[in-house]
mmCIF file of C-alpha atoms in Angstrom:
data_model
loop_
_atom_site.group_PDB
_atom_site.id
_atom_site.type_symbol
_atom_site.label_atom_id
_atom_site.label_comp_id
_atom_site.label_asym_id
_atom_site.label_seq_id
_atom_site.Cartn_x
_atom_site.Cartn_y
_atom_site.Cartn_z
ATOM 1 C CA MET A 267 15.728 2.408 -0.896
ATOM 2 C CA THR A 268 13.672 4.775 -3.009
ATOM 3 C CA SER A 269 14.162 8.452 -3.661
ATOM 4 C CA ALA A 270 10.975 9.025 -1.633
ATOM 5 C CA ASP A 271 12.862 7.556 1.350
ATOM 6 C CA THR A 272 16.070 9.522 0.817
ATOM 7 C CA GLY A 273 14.680 12.772 -0.530
ATOM 8 C CA ARG A 274 16.832 12.600 -3.672
ATOM 9 C CA THR A 275 16.350 11.650 -7.297
ATOM 10 C CA THR A 276 17.690 8.270 -8.372
ATOM 11 C CA THR A 277 20.843 8.787 -10.438
ATOM 12 C CA ALA A 278 21.218 7.812 -14.067
ATOM 13 C CA ASP A 279 23.928 5.307 -13.091
ATOM 14 C CA GLU A 280 21.583 3.611 -10.638
ATOM 15 C CA ARG A 281 18.886 3.433 -13.286
ATOM 16 C CA ARG A 282 21.296 1.863 -15.790
ATOM 17 C CA VAL A 283 22.254 -0.823 -13.257
ATOM 18 C CA SER A 284 18.589 -1.544 -12.621
ATOM 19 C CA GLU A 285 17.813 -1.691 -16.328
ATOM 20 C CA ALA A 286 20.798 -3.911 -17.077
ATOM 21 C CA SER A 287 19.412 -6.558 -14.743
ATOM 22 C CA ALA A 288 15.839 -6.259 -16.024
ATOM 23 C CA SER A 289 14.511 -8.912 -18.347
ATOM 24 C CA GLY A 290 11.229 -10.206 -19.652
ATOM 25 C CA GLY A 291 9.454 -13.325 -18.462
ATOM 26 C CA ASP A 292 11.366 -15.452 -20.982
ATOM 27 C CA GLY A 293 14.764 -14.326 -19.672
ATOM 28 C CA ARG A 294 15.510 -11.997 -22.592
ATOM 29 C CA PRO A 295 16.199 -8.274 -22.042
ATOM 30 C CA GLU A 296 13.202 -5.962 -22.175
ATOM 31 C CA ARG A 297 12.596 -4.034 -25.360
ATOM 32 C CA LYS A 298 13.485 -0.345 -25.094
ATOM 33 C CA GLY A 299 9.853 0.804 -25.145
ATOM 34 C CA ALA A 300 8.834 -1.611 -22.379
ATOM 35 C CA ARG A 301 11.871 -0.597 -20.325
ATOM 36 C CA THR A 302 11.066 3.104 -20.665
ATOM 37 C CA ARG A 303 7.423 2.505 -19.816
ATOM 38 C CA ARG A 304 8.340 0.542 -16.701
ATOM 39 C CA ARG A 305 10.804 3.238 -15.622
ATOM 40 C CA ILE A 306 8.094 5.897 -15.916
ATOM 41 C CA LEU A 307 5.676 3.817 -13.857
ATOM 42 C CA GLU A 308 8.267 3.263 -11.131
ATOM 43 C CA ALA A 309 9.118 6.973 -11.061
ATOM 44 C CA ALA A 310 5.435 7.868 -10.931
ATOM 45 C CA ARG A 311 4.852 5.622 -7.915
ATOM 46 C CA ARG A 312 7.758 7.233 -6.082
ATOM 47 C CA LYS A 313 6.568 10.732 -6.906
ATOM 48 C CA PHE A 314 2.901 10.086 -6.072
ATOM 49 C CA ALA A 315 3.945 8.442 -2.798
ATOM 50 C CA ALA A 316 6.227 11.351 -1.884
ATOM 51 C CA VAL A 317 4.049 14.369 -2.744
ATOM 52 C CA GLY A 318 0.546 13.040 -3.424
ATOM 53 C CA TYR A 319 -1.564 13.031 -6.560
ATOM 54 C CA GLU A 320 -2.374 16.749 -6.671
ATOM 55 C CA ARG A 321 1.215 17.999 -6.318
ATOM 56 C CA ALA A 322 2.842 15.463 -8.625
ATOM 57 C CA THR A 323 3.264 16.772 -12.171
ATOM 58 C CA ILE A 324 4.057 15.074 -15.442
ATOM 59 C CA ARG A 325 7.169 17.234 -15.697
ATOM 60 C CA SER A 326 8.475 16.144 -12.274
ATOM 61 C CA ILE A 327 7.705 12.486 -12.988
ATOM 62 C CA ALA A 328 9.501 12.720 -16.332
ATOM 63 C CA ALA A 329 12.528 14.215 -14.593
ATOM 64 C CA GLU A 330 12.464 11.443 -11.987
ATOM 65 C CA ALA A 331 12.369 8.853 -14.783
ATOM 66 C CA CYS A 332 15.071 10.657 -16.841
ATOM 67 C CA VAL A 333 12.796 10.939 -19.874
ATOM 68 C CA ASP A 334 11.182 13.787 -21.796
ATOM 69 C CA LYS A 335 7.727 14.987 -20.776
ATOM 70 C CA SER A 336 6.530 13.993 -24.242
ATOM 71 C CA SER A 337 7.420 10.377 -23.506
ATOM 72 C CA VAL A 338 5.075 10.316 -20.517
ATOM 73 C CA ILE A 339 2.272 11.715 -22.667
ATOM 74 C CA GLN A 340 3.066 9.232 -25.436
ATOM 75 C CA TYR A 341 2.786 6.210 -23.155
ATOM 76 C CA PHE A 342 0.018 7.290 -20.762
ATOM 77 C CA GLY A 343 -1.839 10.232 -22.289
ATOM 78 C CA SER A 344 -2.367 12.260 -19.112
ATOM 79 C CA LYS A 345 -1.497 12.382 -15.433
ATOM 80 C CA GLU A 346 -4.789 10.655 -14.640
ATOM 81 C CA GLY A 347 -4.019 7.854 -17.088
ATOM 82 C CA LEU A 348 -0.530 7.458 -15.649
ATOM 83 C CA PHE A 349 -1.854 7.437 -12.093
ATOM 84 C CA ARG A 350 -4.487 4.798 -12.836
ATOM 85 C CA GLU A 351 -1.909 2.489 -14.349
ATOM 86 C CA ALA A 352 0.755 3.184 -11.730
ATOM 87 C CA VAL A 353 -1.525 2.247 -8.838
ATOM 88 C CA HIS A 354 -3.377 -0.643 -10.468
ATOM 89 C CA TRP A 355 -2.908 -4.075 -8.984
ATOM 90 C CA ASN A 356 -4.652 -7.406 -9.322
ATOM 91 C CA ILE A 357 -5.949 -9.261 -6.279
ATOM 92 C CA PRO A 358 -6.071 -12.979 -7.202
ATOM 93 C CA ILE A 359 -9.020 -13.850 -4.964
ATOM 94 C CA ALA A 360 -10.000 -16.884 -7.032
ATOM 95 C CA GLU A 361 -6.474 -18.312 -6.863
ATOM 96 C CA LEU A 362 -6.245 -17.740 -3.104
ATOM 97 C CA THR A 363 -9.642 -19.228 -2.259
ATOM 98 C CA THR A 364 -9.760 -22.906 -1.265
ATOM 99 C CA ASP A 365 -12.288 -25.307 0.238
ATOM 100 C CA ASP A 366 -10.600 -24.865 3.618
ATOM 101 C CA ALA A 367 -11.643 -21.603 5.323
ATOM 102 C CA GLY A 368 -8.527 -21.442 7.484
ATOM 103 C CA ARG A 369 -6.225 -21.896 4.516
ATOM 104 C CA THR A 370 -8.178 -19.334 2.501
ATOM 105 C CA VAL A 371 -7.890 -16.712 5.236
ATOM 106 C CA GLU A 372 -4.164 -17.381 5.600
ATOM 107 C CA ASN A 373 -3.735 -17.041 1.838
ATOM 108 C CA TYR A 374 -5.537 -13.670 1.844
ATOM 109 C CA LEU A 375 -3.589 -12.273 4.792
ATOM 110 C CA ARG A 376 -0.193 -13.657 3.868
ATOM 111 C CA GLY A 377 -0.573 -12.523 0.274
ATOM 112 C CA MET A 378 -1.449 -8.950 1.248
ATOM 113 C CA LEU A 379 1.164 -8.560 3.979
ATOM 114 C CA GLU A 380 3.970 -10.065 1.909
ATOM 115 C CA ALA A 381 3.061 -7.809 -1.026
ATOM 116 C CA TRP A 382 3.256 -4.728 1.215
ATOM 117 C CA ALA A 383 6.546 -5.894 2.721
ATOM 118 C CA ALA A 384 8.103 -6.446 -0.704
ATOM 119 C CA THR A 385 8.207 -2.735 -1.600
ATOM 120 C CA PRO A 386 7.153 0.457 0.191
ATOM 121 C CA ASP A 387 6.011 1.924 -3.129
ATOM 122 C CA SER A 388 3.817 -0.949 -4.274
ATOM 123 C CA PRO A 389 0.749 0.124 -6.285
ATOM 124 C CA MET A 390 -1.678 -0.545 -3.437
ATOM 125 C CA ALA A 391 0.482 1.300 -0.888
ATOM 126 C CA VAL A 392 0.791 4.332 -3.163
ATOM 127 C CA LEU A 393 -2.942 4.369 -3.862
ATOM 128 C CA LEU A 394 -3.745 4.225 -0.152
ATOM 129 C CA ARG A 395 -1.289 7.053 0.619
ATOM 130 C CA THR A 396 -2.646 9.323 -2.099
ATOM 131 C CA SER A 397 -6.270 8.569 -1.191
ATOM 132 C CA MET A 398 -5.710 10.436 2.081
ATOM 133 C CA THR A 399 -5.319 13.762 0.242
ATOM 134 C CA SER A 400 -7.106 13.293 -3.085
ATOM 135 C CA GLU A 401 -10.780 12.533 -3.615
ATOM 136 C CA ASP A 402 -9.985 11.233 -7.103
ATOM 137 C CA ALA A 403 -7.538 8.735 -5.607
ATOM 138 C CA ALA A 404 -9.996 7.859 -2.848
ATOM 139 C CA GLY A 405 -12.684 7.154 -5.427
ATOM 140 C CA LEU A 406 -10.300 4.956 -7.386
ATOM 141 C CA LEU A 407 -9.374 3.058 -4.212
ATOM 142 C CA ARG A 408 -13.031 2.452 -3.335
ATOM 143 C CA GLU A 409 -13.745 1.280 -6.867
ATOM 144 C CA HIS A 410 -10.729 -1.014 -6.945
ATOM 145 C CA ILE A 411 -11.292 -2.634 -3.549
ATOM 146 C CA THR A 412 -14.947 -3.240 -4.350
ATOM 147 C CA SER A 413 -14.385 -4.766 -7.787
ATOM 148 C CA GLU A 414 -11.118 -6.605 -7.128
ATOM 149 C CA ALA A 415 -11.659 -7.834 -3.567
ATOM 150 C CA VAL A 416 -15.086 -7.375 -1.983
ATOM 151 C CA ILE A 417 -17.253 -8.708 -4.840
ATOM 152 C CA PRO A 418 -15.156 -11.785 -5.716
ATOM 153 C CA MET A 419 -14.610 -12.595 -2.042
ATOM 154 C CA ALA A 420 -18.343 -12.337 -1.319
ATOM 155 C CA GLN A 421 -19.103 -14.600 -4.284
ATOM 156 C CA SER A 422 -16.983 -17.339 -2.709
ATOM 157 C CA MET A 423 -18.726 -17.030 0.680
ATOM 158 C CA SER A 424 -21.923 -18.679 1.868
ATOM 159 C CA GLY A 425 -24.432 -17.492 4.441
ATOM 160 C CA PRO A 426 -26.128 -14.143 5.032
ATOM 161 C CA ASP A 427 -24.507 -10.696 4.657
ATOM 162 C CA ALA A 428 -21.733 -11.981 2.411
ATOM 163 C CA ARG A 429 -20.995 -8.563 0.881
ATOM 164 C CA LEU A 430 -20.907 -6.897 4.296
ATOM 165 C CA ARG A 431 -18.678 -9.600 5.752
ATOM 166 C CA ALA A 432 -16.336 -9.387 2.767
ATOM 167 C CA ALA A 433 -16.184 -5.596 3.083
ATOM 168 C CA LEU A 434 -15.387 -5.854 6.799
ATOM 169 C CA ALA A 435 -12.664 -8.424 6.159
ATOM 170 C CA ASN A 436 -11.055 -6.191 3.527
ATOM 171 C CA ALA A 437 -11.246 -3.137 5.776
ATOM 172 C CA MET A 438 -9.528 -5.037 8.559
ATOM 173 C CA MET A 439 -6.805 -6.363 6.276
ATOM 174 C CA MET A 440 -6.098 -2.911 4.872
ATOM 175 C CA GLY A 441 -6.023 -1.554 8.422
ATOM 176 C CA ILE A 442 -3.450 -4.113 9.522
ATOM 177 C CA ALA A 443 -1.288 -3.522 6.446
ATOM 178 C CA SER A 444 -1.413 0.268 6.630
ATOM 179 C CA GLN A 445 -0.639 0.399 10.356
ATOM 180 C CA ARG A 446 2.177 -2.114 9.993
ATOM 181 C CA TYR A 447 3.863 -0.623 6.930
ATOM 182 C CA LEU A 448 2.731 3.016 6.614
ATOM 183 C CA LEU A 449 2.140 4.205 10.172
ATOM 184 C CA THR A 450 4.552 1.621 11.615
ATOM 185 C CA THR A 451 2.456 1.262 14.771
ATOM 186 C CA PRO A 452 4.970 -0.376 17.155
ATOM 187 C CA ASP A 453 3.148 -3.574 18.129
ATOM 188 C CA LEU A 454 2.140 -4.328 14.553
ATOM 189 C CA ALA A 455 5.371 -3.179 12.914
ATOM 190 C CA ASP A 456 7.536 -5.161 15.349
ATOM 191 C CA ALA A 457 5.526 -8.386 15.262
ATOM 192 C CA GLU A 458 6.701 -11.391 13.288
ATOM 193 C CA LEU A 459 4.507 -12.226 10.310
ATOM 194 C CA GLU A 460 3.729 -15.677 11.676
ATOM 195 C CA ASP A 461 2.541 -14.183 14.968
ATOM 196 C CA LEU A 462 0.253 -11.765 13.131
ATOM 197 C CA LEU A 463 -1.221 -14.644 11.166
ATOM 198 C CA ARG A 464 -1.616 -16.861 14.228
ATOM 199 C CA VAL A 465 -3.562 -14.232 16.165
ATOM 200 C CA SER A 466 -5.618 -12.747 13.327
ATOM 201 C CA ILE A 467 -6.630 -15.820 11.298
ATOM 202 C CA PRO A 468 -9.373 -16.917 13.739
ATOM 203 C CA VAL A 469 -10.916 -13.427 13.604
ATOM 204 C CA PHE A 470 -11.024 -13.355 9.828
ATOM 205 C CA ARG A 471 -12.201 -16.939 9.633
ATOM 206 C CA ALA A 472 -15.206 -16.041 11.785
ATOM 207 C CA LEU A 473 -16.117 -13.385 9.210
ATOM 208 C CA ILE A 474 -15.493 -15.402 6.081
ATOM 209 C CA ALA A 475 -16.878 -18.743 7.259
ATOM 210 C CA PRO A 476 -18.935 -18.219 10.442
ATOM 211 C CA GLY A 477 -19.635 -21.442 12.297
ATOM 212 C CA GLU A 478 -17.011 -23.508 10.477
ATOM 213 C CA GLU A 479 -14.378 -22.813 13.117
ATOM 214 C CA THR A 480 -16.389 -24.831 15.619
ATOM 215 C CA ALA A 481 -17.420 -27.463 13.112
ATOM 216 C CA SER A 482 -13.875 -28.497 12.165
#
């Protein structure tokens, strides 16, 4: 549970436990600089999620991360630079796209919903939250969705209106994720993941590969 959930700042002891278990991809402990950088990013996501982009300050984020304000500036330069890195995520459209439209749609949906379920303060969740109150964050969200999801998805689609269909599919996926995990709309929040996929896959398949659902 995050400090955004409990309304308190994570203690130094809790941070030390977290850091003690952290390691790099090769199994070796993180270097001190990488560990500090990661801690700042995690603290920034919690703070941005809790109070929004405008109200979050470098000083408050530094306090949340148990570092000096100068360390935040050293690693990220400014609040804008920190925000951009804290909310950045990669959408592996190429890796999720297959020759089978049904499998592709399931990959897209399952990947997004499982990512949201993994942590309430994931980069995409924080960016969506802050975009509701900050035009800068909203602009960044539009830019990111377009470049990371809509364009590559449209490039993998055939038929007319590919960009529009890709944009509609992304809007629907974000709507499902935000209502399930942010608004916790009862029917969506209470549903099993497999039931959500079973009901929604045909709808998305009709957008991504119109006509193929009747041809298979």
